[in-house]
Structures are given as C-alpha cells and as structure tokens.
mmCIF file of C-alpha atoms in Angstrom:
data_model
loop_
_atom_site.group_PDB
_atom_site.id
_atom_site.type_symbol
_atom_site.label_atom_id
_atom_site.label_comp_id
_atom_site.label_asym_id
_atom_site.label_seq_id
_atom_site.Cartn_x
_atom_site.Cartn_y
_atom_site.Cartn_z
ATOM 1 C CA MET A 1 -2.010 -22.750 -23.504
ATOM 2 C CA ALA A 2 -1.837 -25.916 -21.442
ATOM 3 C CA GLU A 3 -1.416 -25.335 -17.741
ATOM 4 C CA ARG A 4 1.757 -27.436 -17.681
ATOM 5 C CA ASP A 5 3.427 -24.987 -20.121
ATOM 6 C CA LEU A 6 3.094 -21.923 -17.868
ATOM 7 C CA GLU A 7 6.710 -21.824 -16.713
ATOM 8 C CA GLY A 8 8.057 -22.218 -20.237
ATOM 9 C CA GLU A 9 5.692 -19.606 -21.645
ATOM 10 C CA LEU A 10 6.728 -17.147 -18.933
ATOM 11 C CA ASP A 11 10.391 -17.843 -19.674
ATOM 12 C CA ALA A 12 9.888 -17.156 -23.369
ATOM 13 C CA PHE A 13 7.779 -14.059 -22.755
ATOM 14 C CA LEU A 14 10.282 -12.506 -20.350
ATOM 15 C CA ALA A 15 13.218 -13.340 -22.594
ATOM 16 C CA GLY A 16 11.569 -11.260 -25.296
ATOM 17 C CA HIS A 17 10.419 -8.393 -23.072
ATOM 18 C CA GLN A 18 12.790 -8.101 -20.113
ATOM 19 C CA ALA A 19 14.787 -5.239 -21.645
ATOM 20 C CA GLU A 20 11.572 -3.393 -22.497
ATOM 21 C CA PHE A 21 10.309 -3.671 -18.935
ATOM 22 C CA VAL A 22 13.588 -2.471 -17.421
ATOM 23 C CA ASP A 23 13.525 0.525 -19.761
ATOM 24 C CA PHE A 24 9.883 1.185 -18.888
ATOM 25 C CA ARG A 25 10.617 1.113 -15.175
ATOM 26 C CA ARG A 26 13.605 3.422 -15.559
ATOM 27 C CA ASP A 27 11.556 5.881 -17.592
ATOM 28 C CA LEU A 28 8.927 5.999 -14.843
ATOM 29 C CA HIS A 29 11.660 6.390 -12.242
ATOM 30 C CA ALA A 30 13.159 9.334 -14.103
ATOM 31 C CA HIS A 31 9.754 11.010 -14.457
ATOM 32 C CA PRO A 32 7.961 10.489 -11.114
ATOM 33 C CA GLU A 33 4.581 12.043 -10.424
ATOM 34 C CA ILE A 34 2.985 12.455 -7.007
ATOM 35 C CA GLY A 35 -0.586 11.497 -6.143
ATOM 36 C CA TYR A 36 -3.321 12.712 -8.515
ATOM 37 C CA HIS A 37 -0.679 14.146 -10.856
ATOM 38 C CA GLU A 38 0.236 10.834 -12.545
ATOM 39 C CA HIS A 39 -0.839 12.042 -16.010
ATOM 40 C CA ARG A 40 2.305 11.045 -17.904
ATOM 41 C CA THR A 41 2.476 7.688 -16.117
ATOM 42 C CA THR A 42 -1.181 6.982 -16.885
ATOM 43 C CA ARG A 43 -0.701 7.921 -20.517
ATOM 44 C CA ARG A 44 2.363 5.681 -20.937
ATOM 45 C CA VAL A 45 0.587 2.676 -19.416
ATOM 46 C CA LYS A 46 -2.546 3.307 -21.472
ATOM 47 C CA LEU A 47 -0.668 3.514 -24.768
ATOM 48 C CA ARG A 48 1.224 0.270 -24.105
ATOM 49 C CA LEU A 49 -1.956 -1.569 -23.157
ATOM 50 C CA GLU A 50 -3.732 -0.274 -26.259
ATOM 51 C CA ALA A 51 -0.817 -1.425 -28.415
ATOM 52 C CA ALA A 52 -1.531 -4.931 -27.111
ATOM 53 C CA GLY A 53 -5.170 -4.672 -28.176
ATOM 54 C CA LEU A 54 -6.613 -3.848 -24.756
ATOM 55 C CA ARG A 55 -9.108 -1.074 -23.983
ATOM 56 C CA PRO A 56 -8.268 0.634 -20.677
ATOM 57 C CA THR A 57 -10.523 3.180 -19.003
ATOM 58 C CA ILE A 58 -9.005 6.199 -17.249
ATOM 59 C CA LEU A 59 -10.489 7.026 -13.838
ATOM 60 C CA PRO A 60 -12.695 10.153 -13.521
ATOM 61 C CA LYS A 61 -10.029 12.373 -11.931
ATOM 62 C CA GLY A 62 -7.779 11.871 -14.943
ATOM 63 C CA THR A 63 -5.103 9.603 -13.474
ATOM 64 C CA GLY A 64 -5.123 5.878 -12.938
ATOM 65 C CA LEU A 65 -6.824 3.333 -15.162
ATOM 66 C CA ILE A 66 -8.607 -0.002 -15.198
ATOM 67 C CA VAL A 67 -8.613 -2.658 -17.906
ATOM 68 C CA ASP A 68 -10.171 -6.105 -18.160
ATOM 69 C CA ILE A 69 -8.471 -9.011 -19.904
ATOM 70 C CA GLY A 70 -10.498 -11.960 -21.153
ATOM 71 C CA SER A 71 -14.098 -12.231 -22.302
ATOM 72 C CA ARG A 72 -15.318 -14.684 -19.704
ATOM 73 C CA THR A 73 -17.131 -13.187 -16.760
ATOM 74 C CA ASP A 74 -16.639 -15.761 -14.020
ATOM 75 C CA PRO A 75 -14.460 -15.851 -12.050
ATOM 76 C CA VAL A 76 -12.948 -12.347 -12.041
ATOM 77 C CA ILE A 77 -9.579 -11.769 -10.380
ATOM 78 C CA ALA A 78 -8.142 -8.275 -9.847
ATOM 79 C CA LEU A 79 -4.473 -7.314 -9.685
ATOM 80 C CA ARG A 80 -3.545 -3.871 -8.404
ATOM 81 C CA ALA A 81 -0.506 -1.600 -8.690
ATOM 82 C CA ASP A 82 0.013 1.966 -7.451
ATOM 83 C CA LEU A 83 1.321 4.709 -9.735
ATOM 84 C CA ASP A 84 2.387 7.624 -7.552
ATOM 85 C CA ALA A 85 5.761 8.770 -6.269
ATOM 86 C CA LEU A 86 6.777 10.384 -2.985
ATOM 87 C CA PRO A 87 7.428 14.124 -2.526
ATOM 88 C CA ILE A 88 11.107 13.675 -1.656
ATOM 89 C CA SER A 89 14.362 14.225 -3.538
ATOM 90 C CA ASP A 90 16.189 11.456 -5.396
ATOM 91 C CA GLU A 91 19.796 11.273 -4.200
ATOM 92 C CA LYS A 92 20.999 8.280 -6.222
ATOM 93 C CA ASN A 93 23.837 8.567 -8.724
ATOM 94 C CA VAL A 94 22.206 6.586 -11.553
ATOM 95 C CA ALA A 95 21.326 7.360 -15.163
ATOM 96 C CA TYR A 96 17.607 7.066 -14.390
ATOM 97 C CA ARG A 97 17.697 9.426 -11.404
ATOM 98 C CA SER A 98 14.551 11.532 -11.031
ATOM 99 C CA THR A 99 14.427 14.577 -13.312
ATOM 100 C CA VAL A 100 11.624 16.120 -11.239
ATOM 101 C CA ALA A 101 12.459 18.263 -8.228
ATOM 102 C CA ASN A 102 11.160 16.883 -4.929
ATOM 103 C CA ALA A 103 9.630 13.766 -6.468
ATOM 104 C CA CYS A 104 11.044 10.251 -6.321
ATOM 105 C CA HIS A 105 9.857 6.671 -6.676
ATOM 106 C CA ALA A 106 11.306 5.847 -3.269
ATOM 107 C CA CYS A 107 8.671 3.228 -2.464
ATOM 108 C CA GLY A 108 8.915 1.090 -5.595
ATOM 109 C CA HIS A 109 5.646 2.053 -7.236
ATOM 110 C CA ASP A 110 7.446 2.320 -10.583
ATOM 111 C CA VAL A 111 8.334 -1.351 -10.136
ATOM 112 C CA HIS A 112 4.767 -2.257 -9.147
ATOM 113 C CA THR A 113 3.402 -0.476 -12.231
ATOM 114 C CA THR A 114 5.873 -2.157 -14.568
ATOM 115 C CA ILE A 115 5.142 -5.582 -13.103
ATOM 116 C CA LEU A 116 1.393 -5.154 -13.544
ATOM 117 C CA LEU A 117 1.876 -3.926 -17.108
ATOM 118 C CA GLY A 118 4.057 -6.929 -17.916
ATOM 119 C CA THR A 119 1.574 -9.284 -16.264
ATOM 120 C CA GLY A 120 -1.221 -7.753 -18.307
ATOM 121 C CA LEU A 121 0.661 -8.163 -21.574
ATOM 122 C CA PHE A 122 1.354 -11.815 -20.781
ATOM 123 C CA LEU A 123 -2.274 -12.507 -19.857
ATOM 124 C CA ALA A 124 -3.451 -10.673 -22.977
ATOM 125 C CA ARG A 125 -1.458 -13.162 -25.059
ATOM 126 C CA MET A 126 -3.196 -15.985 -23.215
ATOM 127 C CA ALA A 127 -6.593 -14.413 -23.849
ATOM 128 C CA ALA A 128 -5.836 -13.978 -27.555
ATOM 129 C CA ALA A 129 -4.998 -17.688 -27.698
ATOM 130 C CA LYS A 130 -8.322 -18.540 -25.986
ATOM 131 C CA ALA A 131 -6.312 -19.931 -23.062
ATOM 132 C CA LEU A 132 -7.365 -17.590 -20.255
ATOM 133 C CA PRO A 133 -9.974 -19.479 -18.205
ATOM 134 C CA GLY A 134 -11.504 -16.401 -16.592
ATOM 135 C CA ARG A 135 -11.224 -12.633 -16.533
ATOM 136 C CA VAL A 136 -8.465 -10.541 -14.954
ATOM 137 C CA ARG A 137 -8.924 -6.891 -14.044
ATOM 138 C CA LEU A 138 -5.816 -4.726 -13.874
ATOM 139 C CA ILE A 139 -6.126 -1.748 -11.529
ATOM 140 C CA PHE A 140 -3.463 0.925 -11.993
ATOM 141 C CA GLN A 141 -4.348 3.008 -8.954
ATOM 142 C CA PRO A 142 -3.392 6.647 -8.346
ATOM 143 C CA ALA A 143 -2.579 8.320 -5.060
ATOM 144 C CA GLU A 144 -1.660 5.512 -2.683
ATOM 145 C CA GLU A 145 0.719 7.782 -0.798
ATOM 146 C CA VAL A 146 -1.751 10.670 -0.473
ATOM 147 C CA PRO A 147 -3.954 8.561 0.307
ATOM 148 C CA CYS A 148 -6.506 7.139 -0.648
ATOM 149 C CA GLY A 149 -6.673 6.468 -4.374
ATOM 150 C CA ALA A 150 -8.175 3.094 -3.547
ATOM 151 C CA LEU A 151 -11.393 4.833 -2.506
ATOM 152 C CA ASP A 152 -11.632 6.431 -5.958
ATOM 153 C CA VAL A 153 -11.397 2.982 -7.534
ATOM 154 C CA LEU A 154 -14.104 1.688 -5.214
ATOM 155 C CA ALA A 155 -16.321 4.697 -5.952
ATOM 156 C CA VAL A 156 -16.447 3.883 -9.675
ATOM 157 C CA GLY A 157 -17.177 0.203 -9.100
ATOM 158 C CA GLY A 158 -13.617 -0.865 -9.715
ATOM 159 C CA ILE A 159 -14.022 -4.132 -7.839
ATOM 160 C CA ALA A 160 -17.627 -4.786 -8.808
ATOM 161 C CA SER A 161 -18.005 -8.488 -9.667
ATOM 162 C CA VAL A 162 -14.386 -9.163 -8.585
ATOM 163 C CA ASP A 163 -13.933 -12.379 -6.594
ATOM 164 C CA ARG A 164 -10.408 -11.807 -5.246
ATOM 165 C CA ILE A 165 -7.727 -9.145 -5.436
ATOM 166 C CA PHE A 166 -3.941 -9.337 -5.156
ATOM 167 C CA ALA A 167 -1.046 -6.894 -4.942
ATOM 168 C CA LEU A 168 2.645 -6.900 -4.153
ATOM 169 C CA HIS A 169 4.977 -4.378 -2.540
ATOM 170 C CA CYS A 170 8.724 -4.003 -2.890
ATOM 171 C CA ASP A 171 10.672 -5.094 0.184
ATOM 172 C CA PRO A 172 14.384 -4.175 0.236
ATOM 173 C CA ARG A 173 14.913 -6.447 3.245
ATOM 174 C CA LEU A 174 14.253 -9.549 1.099
ATOM 175 C CA ASP A 175 16.550 -10.878 -1.605
ATOM 176 C CA VAL A 176 15.372 -10.978 -5.209
ATOM 177 C CA GLY A 177 13.499 -14.211 -5.801
ATOM 178 C CA LYS A 178 11.984 -14.265 -2.310
ATOM 179 C CA ILE A 179 8.317 -13.572 -1.552
ATOM 180 C CA GLY A 180 7.050 -12.631 1.912
ATOM 181 C CA THR A 181 3.551 -13.812 2.823
ATOM 182 C CA ARG A 182 1.399 -13.599 5.915
ATOM 183 C CA VAL A 183 -2.167 -14.556 6.819
ATOM 184 C CA GLY A 184 -3.981 -11.839 8.764
ATOM 185 C CA ALA A 185 -2.796 -8.275 9.249
ATOM 186 C CA ILE A 186 0.398 -7.526 7.321
ATOM 187 C CA THR A 187 0.226 -3.710 7.623
ATOM 188 C CA ALA A 188 -1.496 -1.498 10.149
ATOM 189 C CA ALA A 189 -4.278 1.019 10.218
ATOM 190 C CA CYS A 190 -2.978 4.555 10.348
ATOM 191 C CA ASP A 191 -5.259 7.451 11.301
ATOM 192 C CA LYS A 192 -4.592 11.055 12.272
ATOM 193 C CA ILE A 193 -6.029 12.698 15.379
ATOM 194 C CA THR A 194 -6.057 16.241 16.675
ATOM 195 C CA VAL A 195 -7.108 17.015 20.242
ATOM 196 C CA ARG A 196 -7.898 20.680 20.857
ATOM 197 C CA VAL A 197 -8.279 21.788 24.466
ATOM 198 C CA THR A 198 -9.902 25.070 25.556
ATOM 199 C CA GLY A 199 -10.314 26.765 28.927
ATOM 200 C CA PRO A 200 -10.731 30.234 30.487
ATOM 201 C CA GLY A 201 -6.992 30.998 30.683
ATOM 202 C CA GLY A 202 -5.407 32.996 33.502
ATOM 203 C CA HIS A 203 -2.257 33.968 35.389
ATOM 204 C CA THR A 204 0.300 31.313 36.341
ATOM 205 C CA ALA A 205 0.380 32.849 39.845
ATOM 206 C CA ARG A 206 -3.267 31.858 40.379
ATOM 207 C CA PRO A 207 -3.852 28.454 38.724
ATOM 208 C CA HIS A 208 -6.420 27.612 41.409
ATOM 209 C CA LEU A 209 -8.715 30.325 40.045
ATOM 210 C CA THR A 210 -8.816 28.895 36.511
ATOM 211 C CA ALA A 211 -8.265 25.680 34.618
ATOM 212 C CA ASP A 212 -4.591 24.766 34.177
ATOM 213 C CA LEU A 213 -4.858 24.024 30.481
ATOM 214 C CA VAL A 214 -1.227 22.998 29.845
ATOM 215 C CA TYR A 215 -1.328 20.560 32.748
ATOM 216 C CA ALA A 216 -4.602 19.093 31.438
ATOM 217 C CA LEU A 217 -3.196 18.812 27.941
ATOM 218 C CA GLY A 218 -0.123 17.084 29.367
ATOM 219 C CA LYS A 219 -2.347 14.574 31.139
ATOM 220 C CA ILE A 220 -4.129 13.814 27.871
ATOM 221 C CA ILE A 221 -0.795 13.411 26.085
ATOM 222 C CA THR A 222 0.596 10.995 28.647
ATOM 223 C CA GLU A 223 -2.460 9.044 29.755
ATOM 224 C CA LEU A 224 -4.023 8.278 26.367
ATOM 225 C CA PRO A 225 -1.166 6.203 24.907
ATOM 226 C CA ALA A 226 -0.980 4.137 28.091
ATOM 227 C CA ALA A 227 -4.724 3.512 28.120
ATOM 228 C CA LEU A 228 -4.860 2.620 24.426
ATOM 229 C CA SER A 229 -1.993 0.153 24.677
ATOM 230 C CA ARG A 230 -4.427 -2.197 26.394
ATOM 231 C CA SER A 231 -6.760 -1.995 23.370
ATOM 232 C CA SER A 232 -4.338 -3.032 20.587
ATOM 233 C CA LEU A 233 -3.926 0.616 19.601
ATOM 234 C CA SER A 234 -0.711 2.600 19.361
ATOM 235 C CA LEU A 235 -0.899 6.395 19.749
ATOM 236 C CA VAL A 236 2.209 8.502 19.144
ATOM 237 C CA TRP A 237 2.110 12.276 19.316
ATOM 238 C CA GLY A 238 3.963 14.256 16.667
ATOM 239 C CA ARG A 239 3.032 17.854 17.445
ATOM 240 C CA VAL A 240 2.000 19.770 20.575
ATOM 241 C CA ASN A 241 1.308 23.478 20.944
ATOM 242 C CA ALA A 242 -0.046 25.688 23.728
ATOM 243 C CA GLY A 243 0.590 29.165 25.034
ATOM 244 C CA ALA A 244 2.732 32.164 24.123
ATOM 245 C CA ALA A 245 4.060 33.480 27.457
ATOM 246 C CA ALA A 246 5.735 31.872 30.463
ATOM 247 C CA ASN A 247 3.477 33.597 33.003
ATOM 248 C CA ALA A 248 0.119 33.122 31.277
ATOM 249 C CA ILE A 249 -2.064 30.032 31.368
ATOM 250 C CA PRO A 250 -3.327 29.756 27.794
ATOM 251 C CA ASP A 251 -6.959 29.360 26.837
ATOM 252 C CA ASP A 252 -6.212 27.084 23.898
ATOM 253 C CA GLY A 253 -3.841 24.251 22.971
ATOM 254 C CA PHE A 254 -3.686 21.173 20.818
ATOM 255 C CA ALA A 255 -1.856 17.912 20.175
ATOM 256 C CA GLU A 256 -1.628 15.964 16.909
ATOM 257 C CA GLY A 257 -0.608 12.367 16.418
ATOM 258 C CA THR A 258 -1.254 9.083 14.679
ATOM 259 C CA VAL A 259 -3.205 6.052 15.821
ATOM 260 C CA ARG A 260 -2.032 2.710 14.452
ATOM 261 C CA CYS A 261 -3.294 -0.823 14.987
ATOM 262 C CA LEU A 262 -3.204 -4.267 13.435
ATOM 263 C CA ASP A 263 -6.629 -5.370 14.658
ATOM 264 C CA ASP A 264 -9.575 -4.558 12.415
ATOM 265 C CA ASP A 265 -12.157 -4.583 15.224
ATOM 266 C CA ALA A 266 -10.013 -2.250 17.332
ATOM 267 C CA TRP A 267 -9.652 0.079 14.359
ATOM 268 C CA HIS A 268 -13.398 0.359 13.890
ATOM 269 C CA ALA A 269 -13.911 1.038 17.607
ATOM 270 C CA ALA A 270 -11.046 3.526 17.975
ATOM 271 C CA PRO A 271 -12.867 6.875 17.457
ATOM 272 C CA ASP A 272 -15.504 6.236 20.120
ATOM 273 C CA LEU A 273 -12.934 4.857 22.552
ATOM 274 C CA LEU A 274 -10.644 7.860 22.119
ATOM 275 C CA LYS A 275 -13.493 10.324 22.494
ATOM 276 C CA ALA A 276 -14.584 8.759 25.780
ATOM 277 C CA LEU A 277 -11.045 8.676 27.180
ATOM 278 C CA ILE A 278 -10.315 12.282 26.215
ATOM 279 C CA GLU A 279 -13.550 13.573 27.694
ATOM 280 C CA SER A 280 -12.883 11.690 30.914
ATOM 281 C CA VAL A 281 -9.438 13.274 31.381
ATOM 282 C CA ALA A 282 -10.530 16.749 30.284
ATOM 283 C CA SER A 283 -13.532 16.902 32.622
ATOM 284 C CA ALA A 284 -11.334 16.059 35.602
ATOM 285 C CA TYR A 285 -9.294 19.232 35.016
ATOM 286 C CA GLY A 286 -12.042 21.670 34.051
ATOM 287 C CA VAL A 287 -11.188 22.035 30.365
ATOM 288 C CA VAL A 288 -13.107 21.197 27.189
ATOM 289 C CA ALA A 289 -11.489 18.812 24.727
ATOM 290 C CA ASP A 290 -12.562 18.364 21.125
ATOM 291 C CA LEU A 291 -11.390 15.363 19.076
ATOM 292 C CA SER A 292 -10.862 15.442 15.316
ATOM 293 C CA TYR A 293 -10.388 11.881 14.049
ATOM 294 C CA VAL A 294 -9.403 11.498 10.392
ATOM 295 C CA ARG A 295 -9.569 8.022 8.889
ATOM 296 C CA ASN A 296 -6.586 7.129 6.729
ATOM 297 C CA VAL A 297 -6.414 3.396 6.030
ATOM 298 C CA PRO A 298 -7.594 0.249 7.826
ATOM 299 C CA PRO A 299 -5.273 -2.679 8.560
ATOM 300 C CA THR A 300 -4.349 -4.765 5.517
ATOM 301 C CA VAL A 301 -5.761 -8.147 6.499
ATOM 302 C CA ASN A 302 -4.764 -10.991 4.178
ATOM 303 C CA GLU A 303 -7.309 -13.752 3.740
ATOM 304 C CA ALA A 304 -6.010 -17.291 4.269
ATOM 305 C CA ILE A 305 -7.234 -18.880 1.019
ATOM 306 C CA SER A 306 -5.937 -15.995 -1.095
ATOM 307 C CA THR A 307 -2.567 -16.159 0.657
ATOM 308 C CA ALA A 308 -2.399 -19.900 -0.024
ATOM 309 C CA MET A 309 -3.054 -19.178 -3.696
ATOM 310 C CA VAL A 310 -0.097 -16.791 -3.854
ATOM 311 C CA GLU A 311 2.117 -19.348 -2.129
ATOM 312 C CA ALA A 312 1.055 -22.091 -4.540
ATOM 313 C CA ALA A 313 1.783 -19.791 -7.483
ATOM 314 C CA ALA A 314 5.211 -18.893 -6.100
ATOM 315 C CA ASP A 315 5.984 -22.556 -5.482
ATOM 316 C CA ARG A 316 5.246 -23.307 -9.107
ATOM 317 C CA VAL A 317 7.020 -20.482 -10.951
ATOM 318 C CA LEU A 318 9.681 -19.337 -8.468
ATOM 319 C CA GLY A 319 10.682 -22.509 -6.646
ATOM 320 C CA THR A 320 9.828 -24.301 -3.447
ATOM 321 C CA ASP A 321 12.083 -22.112 -1.292
ATOM 322 C CA ALA A 322 10.812 -18.741 -2.600
ATOM 323 C CA VAL A 323 8.207 -18.076 0.111
ATOM 324 C CA VAL A 324 9.273 -16.778 3.516
ATOM 325 C CA PRO A 325 7.219 -15.379 6.428
ATOM 326 C CA ALA A 326 6.571 -11.640 6.218
ATOM 327 C CA PRO A 327 6.684 -9.639 9.461
ATOM 328 C CA GLN A 328 3.897 -7.269 10.376
ATOM 329 C CA SER A 329 4.450 -3.579 9.702
ATOM 330 C CA LEU A 330 2.906 -0.574 11.436
ATOM 331 C CA GLY A 331 3.064 1.283 8.144
ATOM 332 C CA GLY A 332 -0.184 2.001 6.314
ATOM 333 C CA GLU A 333 -1.230 0.727 2.868
ATOM 334 C CA ASP A 334 -4.451 1.727 1.137
ATOM 335 C CA PHE A 335 -4.774 -1.701 -0.516
ATOM 336 C CA ALA A 336 -6.489 -2.416 2.799
ATOM 337 C CA TRP A 337 -9.649 -0.687 1.551
ATOM 338 C CA TYR A 338 -10.144 -3.380 -1.102
ATOM 339 C CA LEU A 339 -9.759 -6.111 1.506
ATOM 340 C CA GLU A 340 -12.547 -4.518 3.550
ATOM 341 C CA SER A 341 -14.888 -5.599 0.722
ATOM 342 C CA ILE A 342 -13.464 -8.724 -0.933
ATOM 343 C CA PRO A 343 -10.885 -11.387 -0.044
ATOM 344 C CA GLY A 344 -7.331 -11.021 -1.248
ATOM 345 C CA ALA A 345 -3.705 -10.709 -0.236
ATOM 346 C CA LEU A 346 -0.802 -8.275 -0.280
ATOM 347 C CA VAL A 347 2.634 -9.897 -0.491
ATOM 348 C CA ARG A 348 6.216 -8.667 -0.163
ATOM 349 C CA LEU A 349 8.482 -8.768 -3.215
ATOM 350 C CA GLY A 350 12.196 -9.130 -2.553
ATOM 351 C CA THR A 351 14.223 -6.393 -4.281
ATOM 352 C CA ARG A 352 17.652 -6.719 -2.612
ATOM 353 C CA LYS A 353 20.581 -8.032 -4.620
ATOM 354 C CA PRO A 354 21.661 -11.298 -2.945
ATOM 355 C CA GLY A 355 24.912 -10.791 -1.054
ATOM 356 C CA SER A 356 24.679 -7.027 -1.436
ATOM 357 C CA GLY A 357 25.926 -4.731 1.286
ATOM 358 C CA ASP A 358 23.362 -2.088 0.298
ATOM 359 C CA ASP A 359 21.005 -1.181 3.095
ATOM 360 C CA PHE A 360 18.135 0.462 1.228
ATOM 361 C CA ASP A 361 14.813 1.100 2.863
ATOM 362 C CA ILE A 362 11.595 2.420 1.387
ATOM 363 C CA HIS A 363 10.870 6.140 1.667
ATOM 364 C CA GLN A 364 14.583 6.953 1.579
ATOM 365 C CA PRO A 365 16.063 9.214 -1.130
ATOM 366 C CA THR A 366 18.618 6.529 -2.028
ATOM 367 C CA PHE A 367 16.078 3.713 -2.468
ATOM 368 C CA ASP A 368 16.634 1.463 -5.480
ATOM 369 C CA VAL A 369 15.957 -2.133 -6.499
ATOM 370 C CA ASP A 370 17.628 -5.062 -8.194
ATOM 371 C CA GLU A 371 15.669 -4.945 -11.447
ATOM 372 C CA ARG A 372 15.542 -8.736 -11.719
ATOM 373 C CA ALA A 373 12.634 -8.305 -9.306
ATOM 374 C CA ILE A 374 10.508 -7.146 -12.256
ATOM 375 C CA GLY A 375 10.603 -10.569 -13.886
ATOM 376 C CA VAL A 376 10.017 -12.258 -10.537
ATOM 377 C CA GLY A 377 6.969 -10.076 -9.945
ATOM 378 C CA ILE A 378 5.511 -10.774 -13.398
ATOM 379 C CA ARG A 379 5.925 -14.514 -12.895
ATOM 380 C CA LEU A 380 4.263 -14.327 -9.497
ATOM 381 C CA MET A 381 1.321 -12.118 -10.472
ATOM 382 C CA ALA A 382 0.545 -14.037 -13.654
ATOM 383 C CA ALA A 383 0.692 -17.383 -11.855
ATOM 384 C CA THR A 384 -1.354 -16.013 -8.942
ATOM 385 C CA ALA A 385 -4.107 -14.784 -11.259
ATOM 386 C CA LEU A 386 -4.281 -18.177 -12.992
ATOM 387 C CA THR A 387 -4.184 -20.065 -9.689
ATOM 388 C CA ALA A 388 -7.009 -17.945 -8.305
ATOM 389 C CA ILE A 389 -9.105 -18.326 -11.464
ATOM 390 C CA ARG A 390 -8.733 -22.089 -11.443
ATOM 391 C CA GLY A 391 -9.035 -22.388 -7.678
ATOM 392 C CA GLY A 392 -12.545 -20.988 -7.385
ATOM 393 C CA ALA A 393 -13.627 -21.231 -3.756
ATOM 394 C CA SER A 394 -10.847 -23.657 -2.849
ATOM 395 C CA ALA A 395 -7.079 -23.382 -2.714
ATOM 396 C CA PRO A 396 -4.002 -25.444 -1.946
ATOM 397 C CA GLU A 397 -2.920 -25.836 1.628
ATOM 398 C CA PRO A 398 -0.361 -23.243 2.817
ATOM 399 C CA LEU A 399 3.196 -24.265 2.041
ATOM 400 C CA PRO A 400 4.919 -26.258 4.794
ATOM 401 C CA GLY A 401 7.487 -24.340 6.784
ATOM 402 C CA VAL A 402 5.828 -20.944 6.242
ATOM 403 C CA ALA A 403 4.616 -19.441 9.494
ATOM 404 C CA HIS A 404 1.263 -17.707 9.528
ATOM 405 C CA ALA A 405 -0.053 -15.330 12.155
#
C-alpha cells in the first residue's frame, strides 16, 4: 500500500467494518468484567484476531493478550488498550446497558479495546499485502483500574524490543474528532499512604503525664500536606481513626490518604521525604509513627518526539484542526509504567457528540460515548503506528498552535 493511499484505505476499511466495531463495543459494554476477570473479553478479542490470521498470546494470569503484526523486526511500535471495567452500576437507559451487577465500562475501556482491535485488523491487511514497513505489537492489557496490569505485561517482556508505545483514553470533555495532546506529564502519580501512630495512652484529665496521641495525629494530618505542597506533592487524607471514648487518650490511631504529583523526580523521592517529615512531627509529641507507602502508578510523562508523531498522524487522517492541548489531570493511569522504560505518548480521544448538552464524565454510572469516536480512534492509532515506524529516531515538528507544557 502506497503511503499516499492511507486515508482512502482507512475510509474503505471503516466503511466495511464500522457496524461490526459498534456491535463489538456494545457487546463488551453489556458484558463488562473487572480487573483480572476479563476472561470473556479476552476470548472475544482472541477469536477475532485469530479469524484475521493473527496468533495472539494470552498473558499468564489468563486475561489480557499480546499479538505482533508484521514479520519485520525493526522498528517495533506498541499500541496498548485496557480491557477492564469499573465496579460500579450502569444507570443508562440503553439497549447495551450492562447485564452484570456492579460492573460497568464507565471509563471507556470497551472503546479502547474495540479501537485497538480495529487498528490491528487494518494493520494485518497491510502486513498481508507486504505493505507494513515494520512490526506493531498490540497489547490488550488487563486490570488497569485495579491496578497495575501494566506490570504484568512488563513482567513477561511485553515491551521487549519495542521502540515506542502509544495509547489513547476517552475524554468526554472533547468533541468527537478532536484529539488532546500534551508533552510532559498528562496524568499524575497516585500512591496510597497509611500513617499509624502509637503511644502509651492515658486519661484526658492528665495529658501531661502521657503522650497526647490524637493531638499528635492531628498535627501530622495538618502539617504534612502544607509541607509537601512545596515539593510538588499533593496529600489528601481520606480516612482518620483514633480512640473509642471521650475521656481516654488512645494508644493507637491512623490516617489514610493519597499522594499525587505530576513530577517524576518528586514521585521517586516521595517515600523518603514523607518518612522524614512524619518522624519529625511524631518525635516532637512523644509518639511513634509508622509509615506504610504503597506505590500505585507514576506520572504519565509523554515524550516530545512521540507526541509529535501522534500530532502528525492526526493532522494527516483527521484534519489540521483535530489536535487541541490536553490539560493535566491528577488522576492516575498505569500506562505510565511503560513510559518509565520506553518513550511514548498517551493522548485524549474526544467522545462527546458535538453540540450535545450531555455532561458525561468518566467513572460515572451514566457515562457513554458518541460511537463515531471508534472510527476516529482507529484512524489515529493506525496512522500513529505507521508514522512512528517510518519516523525512526526523528519526527515532525509539533503542530503550530498546539501548546505544550
């Protein structure tokens, strides 16, 4: 296939498959599966890929799969989609409403999966025609919401020999046909901490004879967020517990919260910084504080060349006005783990019907998309893979008028 025919070939491909992809997405939406339970979803994707002559491999835990397209080994570009749903109810009045209690594709992963499947089928046609100039690896990842299914992919060498990786995420704040891009951090790190404080306990009538544990815990709760704000870290407490009686100073208490940041260096330094701050406050009030710091995901940091490749692809197959600046989000995304190892980019896919009064947001039980976004996503991902393969170590300049952080 000549490069100049890409738009026409995509038009013809989507004209013949658009109805199939809408049906596929609706079937996934009606049968959502939460993280590490995506057995039906994995099976459906696998069977469709095999019908196209591809040979996918299911990941060791039984959900998620990887498949390579093309026989050439260099360069290798990876495209990733997430399979899992959220553990919330579906409250939409549509024919494809979830049939599974307390499970709903309220984040658009059914759309992501369908787009990657469609992209794979299109690229498989190119490969069969000896027109794919490199190799593309499709990663259908489980358990993004849990997280971190990305770590399972990494553990089996899922990005071994991969040069770049790309993904998209539904964005109901953008109209269909629009793509949000950003160089640098587009989503934040999100970790969980628990601070447990212990002391001797005592009577509230004689706090001077013991350690006032609740007061010390309160100091930790109030002083840590203020101190961290100067280090590009955001700490918000979600749960606090101490004591059982009004007249007794407890000997134990704890606080739980999340730490978020958009700076990769700050994220790596966060555990040691928090430990030192907590110990400093606790020692001043005669209590012992223990920190449990659980890593969740790092910031998703888009590489400049990879982002320029996505923008060039969008310019070609979606139009010169398709790309808009994407704001930063303090939400977490486990695609970040891939970007800790290789360059790549996560972009926002517009899913809002232009002119619509609907005010959907992700992670809401009424979340839905304008299904024309499926075709937009397939165009973008296919063109991005080809742009990255042909670009090698270079890429077009970022599109004019698109702000980058």
